[in-house]
Every structure is written in structure tokens, then in C-alpha cells.
mmCIF file with all atom_site columns, C-alpha atoms in Angstrom:
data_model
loop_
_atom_site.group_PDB
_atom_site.id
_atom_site.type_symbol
_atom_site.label_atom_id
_atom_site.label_alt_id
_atom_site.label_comp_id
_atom_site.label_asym_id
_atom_site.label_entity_id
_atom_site.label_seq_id
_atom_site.pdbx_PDB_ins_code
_atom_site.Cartn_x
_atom_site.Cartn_y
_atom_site.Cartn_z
_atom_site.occupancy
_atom_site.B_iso_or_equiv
_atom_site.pdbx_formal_charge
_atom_site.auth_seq_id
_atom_site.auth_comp_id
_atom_site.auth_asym_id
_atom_site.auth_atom_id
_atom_site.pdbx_PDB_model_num
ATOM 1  C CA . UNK A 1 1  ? -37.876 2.350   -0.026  1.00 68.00 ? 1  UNK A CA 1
ATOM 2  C CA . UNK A 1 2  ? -40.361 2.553   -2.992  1.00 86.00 ? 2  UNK A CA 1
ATOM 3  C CA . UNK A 1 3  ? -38.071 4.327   -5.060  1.00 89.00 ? 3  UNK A CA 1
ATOM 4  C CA . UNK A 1 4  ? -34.841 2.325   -4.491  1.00 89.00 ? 4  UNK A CA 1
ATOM 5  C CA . UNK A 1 5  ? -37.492 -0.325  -5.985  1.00 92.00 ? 5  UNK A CA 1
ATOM 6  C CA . UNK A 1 6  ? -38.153 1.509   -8.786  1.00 94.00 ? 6  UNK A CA 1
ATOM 7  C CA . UNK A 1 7  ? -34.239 2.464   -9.927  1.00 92.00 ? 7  UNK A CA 1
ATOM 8  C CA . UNK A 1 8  ? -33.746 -0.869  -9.400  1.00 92.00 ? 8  UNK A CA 1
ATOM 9  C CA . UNK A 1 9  ? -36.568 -2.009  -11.752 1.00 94.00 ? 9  UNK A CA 1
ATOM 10 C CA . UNK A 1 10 ? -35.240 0.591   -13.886 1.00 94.00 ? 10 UNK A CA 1
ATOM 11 C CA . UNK A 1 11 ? -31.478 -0.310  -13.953 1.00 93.00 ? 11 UNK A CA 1
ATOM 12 C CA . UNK A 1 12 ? -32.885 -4.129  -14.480 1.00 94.00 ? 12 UNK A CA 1
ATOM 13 C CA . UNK A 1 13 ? -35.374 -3.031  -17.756 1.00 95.00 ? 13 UNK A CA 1
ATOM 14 C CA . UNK A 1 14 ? -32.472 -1.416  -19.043 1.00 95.00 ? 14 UNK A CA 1
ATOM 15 C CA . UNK A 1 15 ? -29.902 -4.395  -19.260 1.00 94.00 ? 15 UNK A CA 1
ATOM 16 C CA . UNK A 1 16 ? -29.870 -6.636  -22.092 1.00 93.00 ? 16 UNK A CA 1
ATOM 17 C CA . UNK A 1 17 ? -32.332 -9.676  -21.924 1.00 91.00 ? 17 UNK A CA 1
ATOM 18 C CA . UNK A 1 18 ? -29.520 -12.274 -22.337 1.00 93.00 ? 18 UNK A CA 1
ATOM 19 C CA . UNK A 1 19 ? -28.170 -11.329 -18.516 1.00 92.00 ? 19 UNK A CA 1
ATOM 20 C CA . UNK A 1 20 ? -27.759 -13.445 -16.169 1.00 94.00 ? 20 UNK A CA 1
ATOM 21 C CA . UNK A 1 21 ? -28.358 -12.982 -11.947 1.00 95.00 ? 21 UNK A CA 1
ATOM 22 C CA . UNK A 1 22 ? -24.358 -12.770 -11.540 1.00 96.00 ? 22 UNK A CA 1
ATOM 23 C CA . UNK A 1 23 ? -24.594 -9.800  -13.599 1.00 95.00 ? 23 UNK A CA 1
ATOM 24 C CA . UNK A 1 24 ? -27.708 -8.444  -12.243 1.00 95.00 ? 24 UNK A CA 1
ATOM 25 C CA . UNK A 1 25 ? -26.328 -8.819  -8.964  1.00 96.00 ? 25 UNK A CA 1
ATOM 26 C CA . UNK A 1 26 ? -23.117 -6.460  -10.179 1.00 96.00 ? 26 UNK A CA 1
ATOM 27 C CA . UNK A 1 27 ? -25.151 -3.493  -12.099 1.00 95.00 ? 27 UNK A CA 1
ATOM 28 C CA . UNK A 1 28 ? -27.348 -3.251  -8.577  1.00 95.00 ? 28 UNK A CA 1
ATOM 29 C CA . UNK A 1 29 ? -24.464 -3.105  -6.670  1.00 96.00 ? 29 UNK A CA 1
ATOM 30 C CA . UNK A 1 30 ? -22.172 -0.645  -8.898  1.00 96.00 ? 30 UNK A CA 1
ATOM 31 C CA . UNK A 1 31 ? -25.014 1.270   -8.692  1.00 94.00 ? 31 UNK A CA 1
ATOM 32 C CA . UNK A 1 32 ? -25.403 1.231   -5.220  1.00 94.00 ? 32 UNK A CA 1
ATOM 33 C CA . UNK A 1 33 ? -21.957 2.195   -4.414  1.00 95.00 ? 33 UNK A CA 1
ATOM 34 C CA . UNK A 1 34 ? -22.386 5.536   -6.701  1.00 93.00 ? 34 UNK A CA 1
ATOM 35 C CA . UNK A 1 35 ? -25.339 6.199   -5.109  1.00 90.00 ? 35 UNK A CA 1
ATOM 36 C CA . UNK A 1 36 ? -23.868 5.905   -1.542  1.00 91.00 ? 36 UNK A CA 1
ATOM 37 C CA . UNK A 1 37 ? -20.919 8.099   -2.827  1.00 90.00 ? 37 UNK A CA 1
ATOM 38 C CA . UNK A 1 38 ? -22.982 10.807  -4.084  1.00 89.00 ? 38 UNK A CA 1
ATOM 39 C CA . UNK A 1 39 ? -25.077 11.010  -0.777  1.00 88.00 ? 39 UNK A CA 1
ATOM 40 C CA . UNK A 1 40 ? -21.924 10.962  1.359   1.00 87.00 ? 40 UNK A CA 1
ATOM 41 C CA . UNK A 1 41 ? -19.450 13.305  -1.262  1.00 84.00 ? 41 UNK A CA 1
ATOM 42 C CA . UNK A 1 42 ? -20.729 16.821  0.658   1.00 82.00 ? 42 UNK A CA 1
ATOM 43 C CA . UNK A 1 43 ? -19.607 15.294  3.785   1.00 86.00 ? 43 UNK A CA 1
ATOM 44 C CA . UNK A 1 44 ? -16.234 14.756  2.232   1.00 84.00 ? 44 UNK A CA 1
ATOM 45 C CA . UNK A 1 45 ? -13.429 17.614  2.546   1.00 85.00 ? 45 UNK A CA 1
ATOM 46 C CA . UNK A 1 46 ? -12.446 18.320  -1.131  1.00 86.00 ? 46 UNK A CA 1
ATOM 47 C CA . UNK A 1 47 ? -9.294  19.805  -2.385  1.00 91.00 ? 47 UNK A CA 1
ATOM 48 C CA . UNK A 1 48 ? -8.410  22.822  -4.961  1.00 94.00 ? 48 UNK A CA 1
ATOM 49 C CA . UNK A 1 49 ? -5.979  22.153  -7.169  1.00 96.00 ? 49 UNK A CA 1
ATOM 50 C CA . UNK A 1 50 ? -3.690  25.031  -5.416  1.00 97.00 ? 50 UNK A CA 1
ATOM 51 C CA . UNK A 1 51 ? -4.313  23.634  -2.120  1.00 96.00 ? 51 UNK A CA 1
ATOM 52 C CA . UNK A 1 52 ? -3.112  19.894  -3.468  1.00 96.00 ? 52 UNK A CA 1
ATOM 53 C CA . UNK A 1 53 ? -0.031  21.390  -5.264  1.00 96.00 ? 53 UNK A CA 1
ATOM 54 C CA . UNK A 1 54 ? 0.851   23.410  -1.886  1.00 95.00 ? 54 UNK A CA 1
ATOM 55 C CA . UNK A 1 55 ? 0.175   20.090  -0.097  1.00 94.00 ? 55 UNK A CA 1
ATOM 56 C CA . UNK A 1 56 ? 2.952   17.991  -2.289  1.00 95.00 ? 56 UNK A CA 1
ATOM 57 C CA . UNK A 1 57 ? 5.503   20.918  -2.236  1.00 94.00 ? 57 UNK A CA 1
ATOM 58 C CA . UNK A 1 58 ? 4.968   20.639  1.512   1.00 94.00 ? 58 UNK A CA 1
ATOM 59 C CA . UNK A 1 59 ? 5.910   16.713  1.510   1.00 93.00 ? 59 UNK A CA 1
ATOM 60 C CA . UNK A 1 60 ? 8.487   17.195  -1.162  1.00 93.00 ? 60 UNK A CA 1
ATOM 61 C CA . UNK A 1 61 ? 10.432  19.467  1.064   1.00 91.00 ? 61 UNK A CA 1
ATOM 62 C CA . UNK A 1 62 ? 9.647   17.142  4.707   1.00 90.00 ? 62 UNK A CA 1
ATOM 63 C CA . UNK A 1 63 ? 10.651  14.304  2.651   1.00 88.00 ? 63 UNK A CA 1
ATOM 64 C CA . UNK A 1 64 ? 14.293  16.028  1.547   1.00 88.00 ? 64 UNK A CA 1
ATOM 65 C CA . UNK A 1 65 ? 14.770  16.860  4.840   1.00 87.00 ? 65 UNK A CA 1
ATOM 66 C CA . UNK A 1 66 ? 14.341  13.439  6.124   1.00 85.00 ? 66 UNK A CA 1
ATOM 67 C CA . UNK A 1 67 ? 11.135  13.465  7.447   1.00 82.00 ? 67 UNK A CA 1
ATOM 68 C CA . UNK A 1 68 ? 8.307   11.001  6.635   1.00 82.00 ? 68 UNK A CA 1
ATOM 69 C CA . UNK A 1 69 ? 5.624   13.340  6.022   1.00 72.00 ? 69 UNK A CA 1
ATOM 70 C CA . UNK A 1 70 ? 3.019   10.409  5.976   1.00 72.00 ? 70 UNK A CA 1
#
């Protein structure tokens, strides 16, 4: 907990002194989100580029046969 207070001292001594709270508010939050994506982005399944293209030529051809592939 002590050192989500610290980044969040941080990220505030970084922003200009003419901010308001709204925008406070908004740099805490973006800033939450990244971190929360970064924790969880090993638990996501990524994709190579082969296995995306394979993917789409996979859809292409259900979808000219008349199948909804999604």
C-alpha cells in the first residue's frame, strides 16, 4: 500500500501546478489502468503474428463458405 502512495505522490509532483482535481483524478486513474494491465498481461494468451494471419485465413475461408466463424 505504501508504494501505490508513493507513485501516486510521484505521478502528482510531476503534473503541472496549474491542474486541477478533475485532472488529477484522470492521470491516477490512467495510471491505474496500465498498471492493472501490466500485472494481468502474463495471464493473457498472446498471439504471433503467424498464428493471427493463420487465424484470419481460417475465417476468410468459414466466412466464403457461409459460415459465421464468430
Amino acid at each position: 500500500m505504501a508504494l501505490i502512495k508513493e507513485q501516486a505522490i510521484s505521478l502528482i509532483q510531476s503534473l503541472s501546478s496549474e491542474i486541477d482535481f478533475e485532472d488529477i483524478h484522470y492521470h491516477l486513474y490512467v495510471q491505474e489502468k496500465i498498471m492493472n494491465s501490466l500485472k494481468n498481461s502474463d495471464k493473457i494468451k498472446h498471439y504471433s503474428e503467424k498464428e493471427v494471419k493463420d487465424k484470419v485465413q481460417e475465417w476468410v475461408k468459414l466466412k466464403s463458405s457461409g459460415i459465421n466463424p464468430l
